């Protein structure tokens, strides 16, 4: 199955992708994670992307599209994947369509997670991420047993540079302007599956799986 997870920052795309990975074994491709890894190693891509990410802006379409093309071409003939954070503009969506059409592997579903704006800000401003294993927690709604220490692996937790209040607002504005038009784009193609992204993460997962018509 080939899926896009769509939704504003903090909608729970990464969280749902990880839960779906456990249930379905589909490959999870997160452009945010790939870009953060590139920044961490100071690769050419990372150096080009760093400033955009810190300001909460989008990395230029060409850089991200090339990164995804490389990632997909390394997969087998009939890959099964979830794209998390890509596409994020109509230009990226059209590029993805061409990439997949050239290999006759069309997209099957676009899951759009819907969460109220104030809840997005609350989730992002309290998010903490493990430096070692990437596990996420939240300072008030999902705290770790020991403050600052990951429950999964004991690694140190950090706050993402772009999870500070000012940058969160900038990211949400970018979403409204550049990414929200994809809802109409994919609805027009009959691929959009809208899902309420509020409530316990496992409830959201059940809704997602039901929309994908997989056994939940
Ligand atoms: P990226 O890493 O993709 O960030 P994002 O889209 O802003 O998404 P987030 O990771 O912030 O949120 P999410 O929806 O995954 O939510 P999560 O599950 O983490 O991108 C970062 C940057 O990279 C971009 O700003 C841009 O610069 C660049 N970039 C990436 N892709 C690009 C592209 N295609 N083109 C150009 N530039 C690109 O959950 C958030 C929090 O909420 C967590 O604390 C979690 O525990 C909590 N939570 C999740 N679900 C629930 C729930 N049901 N109830 C309560 N809390 C919940």
Short mmCIF file of C-alpha atoms and ligand atoms in Angstrom, two decimals:
data_model
loop_
_atom_site.label_atom_id
_atom_site.label_comp_id
_atom_site.label_asym_id
_atom_site.label_seq_id
_atom_site.Cartn_x
_atom_site.Cartn_y
_atom_site.Cartn_z
CA UNK A 1 0.00 0.00 0.00
CA UNK A 2 1.17 3.55 -0.74
CA UNK A 3 -0.03 6.29 1.57
CA UNK A 4 0.54 9.96 2.21
CA UNK A 5 0.00 11.27 5.75
CA UNK A 6 -1.16 14.86 5.51
CA UNK A 7 -1.81 17.33 8.29
CA UNK A 8 -0.49 20.47 9.95
CA UNK A 9 2.53 20.44 12.26
CA UNK A 10 1.56 18.55 15.43
CA UNK A 11 -1.38 16.71 13.84
CA UNK A 12 0.25 13.40 14.79
CA UNK A 13 1.64 12.25 11.42
CA UNK A 14 4.87 10.90 12.94
CA UNK A 15 3.04 9.31 15.88
CA UNK A 16 0.53 7.54 13.65
CA UNK A 17 3.24 6.47 11.20
CA UNK A 18 5.16 4.76 14.00
CA UNK A 19 2.03 2.99 15.26
CA UNK A 20 1.12 1.90 11.72
CA UNK A 21 4.66 0.63 11.21
CA UNK A 22 4.17 -1.70 14.19
CA UNK A 23 0.83 -2.95 12.81
CA UNK A 24 1.53 -3.16 9.10
CA UNK A 25 5.31 -3.18 8.59
CA UNK A 26 4.99 -0.52 5.88
CA UNK A 27 8.11 1.59 5.36
CA UNK A 28 7.91 5.02 7.04
CA UNK A 29 9.50 7.85 5.08
CA UNK A 30 9.58 11.14 6.99
CA UNK A 31 11.09 14.12 5.17
CA UNK A 32 11.43 15.93 8.51
CA UNK A 33 13.49 13.04 9.97
CA UNK A 34 15.59 12.71 6.80
CA UNK A 35 16.29 16.45 6.77
CA UNK A 36 17.13 16.55 10.51
CA UNK A 37 19.56 13.66 9.96
CA UNK A 38 21.14 15.58 7.06
CA UNK A 39 21.48 18.67 9.27
CA UNK A 40 23.03 16.60 12.07
CA UNK A 41 25.73 15.24 9.76
CA UNK A 42 26.22 18.64 8.11
CA UNK A 43 25.89 17.11 4.64
CA UNK A 44 25.47 19.40 1.61
CA UNK A 45 21.69 18.89 1.84
CA UNK A 46 21.74 19.50 5.59
CA UNK A 47 23.68 22.74 5.24
CA UNK A 48 21.24 23.94 2.57
CA UNK A 49 18.16 22.96 4.63
CA UNK A 50 19.22 24.12 8.12
CA UNK A 51 18.23 27.81 7.96
CA UNK A 52 14.84 27.11 6.39
CA UNK A 53 14.03 24.55 9.08
CA UNK A 54 15.11 26.77 11.95
CA UNK A 55 12.85 29.55 10.67
CA UNK A 56 9.92 27.16 10.22
CA UNK A 57 9.95 27.67 6.45
CA UNK A 58 9.80 25.00 3.79
CA UNK A 59 13.02 23.66 2.32
CA UNK A 60 13.01 24.37 -1.47
CA UNK A 61 10.87 21.93 -3.47
CA UNK A 62 13.74 20.73 -5.68
CA UNK A 63 15.93 19.64 -2.74
CA UNK A 64 13.13 17.72 -1.05
CA UNK A 65 11.83 16.18 -4.25
CA UNK A 66 15.31 14.94 -5.22
CA UNK A 67 15.72 13.45 -1.72
CA UNK A 68 12.42 11.54 -2.04
CA UNK A 69 13.21 10.41 -5.60
CA UNK A 70 16.50 8.91 -4.34
CA UNK A 71 14.75 7.25 -1.41
CA UNK A 72 12.00 5.72 -3.57
CA UNK A 73 14.35 4.55 -6.30
CA UNK A 74 16.29 2.58 -3.66
CA UNK A 75 13.10 0.58 -2.95
CA UNK A 76 11.93 -2.53 -4.83
CA UNK A 77 9.55 -2.74 -7.79
CA UNK A 78 6.29 -2.69 -5.77
CA UNK A 79 7.12 -0.70 -2.66
CA UNK A 80 4.72 -0.25 0.25
CA UNK A 81 5.28 3.00 2.13
CA UNK A 82 3.87 5.87 4.18
CA UNK A 83 5.08 9.33 3.26
CA UNK A 84 5.07 11.63 6.31
CA UNK A 85 5.63 15.33 5.61
CA UNK A 86 5.81 14.93 1.83
CA UNK A 87 4.34 16.32 -0.33
CA UNK A 88 3.90 19.72 1.26
CA UNK A 89 3.22 21.87 -1.79
CA UNK A 90 1.27 21.35 -5.00
CA UNK A 91 4.60 21.38 -6.89
CA UNK A 92 5.83 18.47 -4.71
CA UNK A 93 2.52 16.61 -5.16
CA UNK A 94 2.78 16.89 -8.94
CA UNK A 95 6.40 15.74 -8.85
CA UNK A 96 5.41 12.73 -6.72
CA UNK A 97 2.62 11.87 -9.13
CA UNK A 98 5.09 11.82 -12.03
CA UNK A 99 7.63 9.76 -10.06
CA UNK A 100 5.04 7.13 -9.18
CA UNK A 101 3.40 7.13 -12.63
CA UNK A 102 6.77 6.45 -14.27
CA UNK A 103 6.98 3.25 -12.19
CA UNK A 104 3.23 2.40 -12.44
CA UNK A 105 2.85 2.49 -8.65
CA UNK A 106 0.09 5.04 -8.00
CA UNK A 107 -0.71 6.46 -4.60
CA UNK A 108 -3.69 4.73 -2.95
CA UNK A 109 -4.72 6.86 0.03
CA UNK A 110 -4.06 10.29 1.50
CA UNK A 111 -4.88 10.37 5.21
CA UNK A 112 -5.63 13.92 6.33
CA UNK A 113 -5.44 14.33 10.13
CA UNK A 114 -7.70 17.06 11.47
CA UNK A 115 -6.81 18.69 14.84
CA UNK A 116 -7.92 22.12 16.18
CA UNK A 117 -5.30 24.87 16.04
CA UNK A 118 -4.98 25.44 19.82
CA UNK A 119 -4.38 21.71 20.35
CA UNK A 120 -1.61 21.76 17.71
CA UNK A 121 0.18 24.57 19.55
CA UNK A 122 -0.23 22.77 22.88
CA UNK A 123 1.16 19.51 21.47
CA UNK A 124 4.17 21.09 19.76
CA UNK A 125 5.20 23.46 22.54
CA UNK A 126 5.28 20.58 25.03
CA UNK A 127 6.86 17.96 22.76
CA UNK A 128 10.17 16.44 23.78
CA UNK A 129 12.15 14.07 21.56
CA UNK A 130 14.81 11.55 22.50
CA UNK A 131 18.22 12.33 21.03
CA UNK A 132 19.06 8.64 20.85
CA UNK A 133 15.96 6.73 19.68
CA UNK A 134 13.67 9.55 18.52
CA UNK A 135 10.80 8.55 20.86
CA UNK A 136 8.40 11.42 21.55
CA UNK A 137 6.77 12.50 24.77
CA UNK A 138 4.89 15.53 26.04
CA UNK A 139 5.76 17.47 29.18
CA UNK A 140 2.20 17.45 30.57
CA UNK A 141 0.01 14.98 28.66
CA UNK A 142 2.56 12.17 28.15
CA UNK A 143 5.48 12.84 30.53
CA UNK A 144 8.42 10.47 30.90
CA UNK A 145 8.96 8.80 34.30
CA UNK A 146 12.09 10.88 34.90
CA UNK A 147 12.06 14.46 33.56
CA UNK A 148 14.45 14.88 30.63
CA UNK A 149 15.10 11.13 30.28
CA UNK A 150 13.61 8.86 27.61
CA UNK A 151 11.46 5.98 28.95
CA UNK A 152 12.37 3.79 25.97
CA UNK A 153 16.17 3.94 26.02
CA UNK A 154 17.32 6.29 28.80
CA UNK A 155 18.58 8.85 26.26
CA UNK A 156 18.45 12.60 26.86
CA UNK A 157 15.34 14.48 25.72
CA UNK A 158 15.49 17.75 23.80
CA UNK A 159 13.09 20.33 22.48
CA UNK A 160 13.21 20.66 18.69
CA UNK A 161 14.55 24.05 17.59
CA UNK A 162 11.37 24.63 15.56
CA UNK A 163 9.05 23.75 18.49
CA UNK A 164 9.44 27.18 20.09
CA UNK A 165 6.23 29.20 20.15
CA UNK A 166 7.25 31.82 17.53
CA UNK A 167 8.43 29.18 15.07
CA UNK A 168 5.33 27.06 15.66
CA UNK A 169 3.18 30.02 14.55
CA UNK A 170 5.36 30.46 11.46
CA UNK A 171 5.04 26.74 10.59
CA UNK A 172 1.25 26.87 10.95
CA UNK A 173 1.10 29.88 8.62
CA UNK A 174 3.25 28.06 6.09
CA UNK A 175 0.91 25.08 6.36
CA UNK A 176 -2.17 27.24 5.66
CA UNK A 177 -0.56 28.92 2.69
CA UNK A 178 1.44 26.14 1.03
CA UNK A 179 0.18 22.75 2.25
CA UNK A 180 -3.56 23.09 2.96
CA UNK A 181 -4.28 23.42 -0.81
CA UNK A 182 -3.28 19.74 -1.08
CA UNK A 183 -6.58 18.83 0.60
CA UNK A 184 -8.46 20.09 -2.46
CA UNK A 185 -5.79 18.62 -4.77
CA UNK A 186 -6.17 15.09 -3.38
CA UNK A 187 -9.94 15.33 -2.90
CA UNK A 188 -10.12 16.04 -6.62
CA UNK A 189 -8.21 12.82 -7.27
CA UNK A 190 -10.53 10.77 -5.05
CA UNK A 191 -7.67 9.87 -2.66
CA UNK A 192 -8.50 11.99 0.40
CA UNK A 193 -9.50 10.16 3.62
CA UNK A 194 -10.24 12.67 6.39
CA UNK A 195 -9.67 11.47 9.96
CA UNK A 196 -10.35 13.15 13.31
CA UNK A 197 -6.85 13.36 14.87
CA UNK A 198 -7.99 14.14 18.43
CA UNK A 199 -8.23 11.80 21.41
CA UNK A 200 -5.93 8.94 22.47
CA UNK A 201 -3.36 7.98 19.82
CA UNK A 202 -4.68 4.41 19.65
CA UNK A 203 -8.21 5.72 18.92
CA UNK A 204 -6.80 7.83 16.11
CA UNK A 205 -4.96 4.77 14.81
CA UNK A 206 -8.18 2.73 14.81
CA UNK A 207 -9.89 5.48 12.79
CA UNK A 208 -6.99 5.60 10.34
CA UNK A 209 -6.99 1.82 9.90
CA UNK A 210 -10.76 1.82 9.39
CA UNK A 211 -10.41 4.45 6.68
CA UNK A 212 -7.73 2.33 5.06
CA UNK A 213 -10.11 -0.63 5.28
CA UNK A 214 -7.47 -2.69 7.01
CA UNK A 215 -8.22 -4.90 10.02
CA UNK A 216 -7.89 -2.63 13.05
P1 LIG B 1 8.46 17.77 10.04
O1 LIG B 1 9.38 17.07 10.93
O2 LIG B 1 7.74 17.01 8.99
O3 LIG B 1 7.48 18.58 10.96
P2 LIG B 1 5.92 18.86 10.87
O4 LIG B 1 5.17 18.54 9.67
O5 LIG B 1 5.88 20.27 11.27
O6 LIG B 1 5.37 17.80 11.76
P3 LIG B 1 5.68 17.49 13.23
O7 LIG B 1 6.75 16.46 13.31
O8 LIG B 1 5.92 18.74 14.02
O9 LIG B 1 4.26 16.96 13.69
P4 LIG B 1 3.52 15.58 13.42
O10 LIG B 1 2.28 15.83 12.66
O11 LIG B 1 4.46 14.55 12.88
O12 LIG B 1 3.12 15.28 14.90
P5 LIG B 1 3.81 14.28 15.93
O13 LIG B 1 3.34 12.89 15.70
O14 LIG B 1 5.27 14.54 15.97
O15 LIG B 1 9.21 18.96 9.27
C1 LIG B 1 10.08 19.83 9.94
C2 LIG B 1 10.64 20.85 8.96
O16 LIG B 1 11.36 20.18 7.90
C3 LIG B 1 9.59 21.70 8.22
O17 LIG B 1 9.18 22.82 8.99
C4 LIG B 1 10.39 22.11 6.97
O18 LIG B 1 11.31 23.12 7.25
C5 LIG B 1 11.16 20.83 6.65
N1 LIG B 1 10.41 19.93 5.75
C6 LIG B 1 9.95 18.68 6.05
N2 LIG B 1 9.31 18.15 4.99
C7 LIG B 1 9.37 19.09 4.00
C8 LIG B 1 8.87 19.14 2.68
N3 LIG B 1 8.17 18.11 2.13
N4 LIG B 1 9.10 20.25 1.95
C9 LIG B 1 9.80 21.28 2.46
N5 LIG B 1 10.30 21.32 3.71
C10 LIG B 1 10.08 20.21 4.49
O19 LIG B 1 3.11 14.77 17.30
C11 LIG B 1 3.37 16.06 17.83
C12 LIG B 1 3.21 16.00 19.36
O20 LIG B 1 1.86 15.68 19.67
C13 LIG B 1 4.07 14.93 20.07
O21 LIG B 1 4.49 15.40 21.32
C14 LIG B 1 3.10 13.75 20.25
O22 LIG B 1 3.45 12.95 21.36
C15 LIG B 1 1.78 14.49 20.45
N6 LIG B 1 0.61 13.74 19.98
C16 LIG B 1 0.49 13.04 18.81
N7 LIG B 1 -0.74 12.52 18.70
C17 LIG B 1 -1.41 12.91 19.82
C18 LIG B 1 -2.75 12.68 20.29
N8 LIG B 1 -3.64 11.95 19.59
N9 LIG B 1 -3.11 13.23 21.47
C19 LIG B 1 -2.22 13.98 22.19
N10 LIG B 1 -0.95 14.22 21.81
C20 LIG B 1 -0.55 13.69 20.63
#
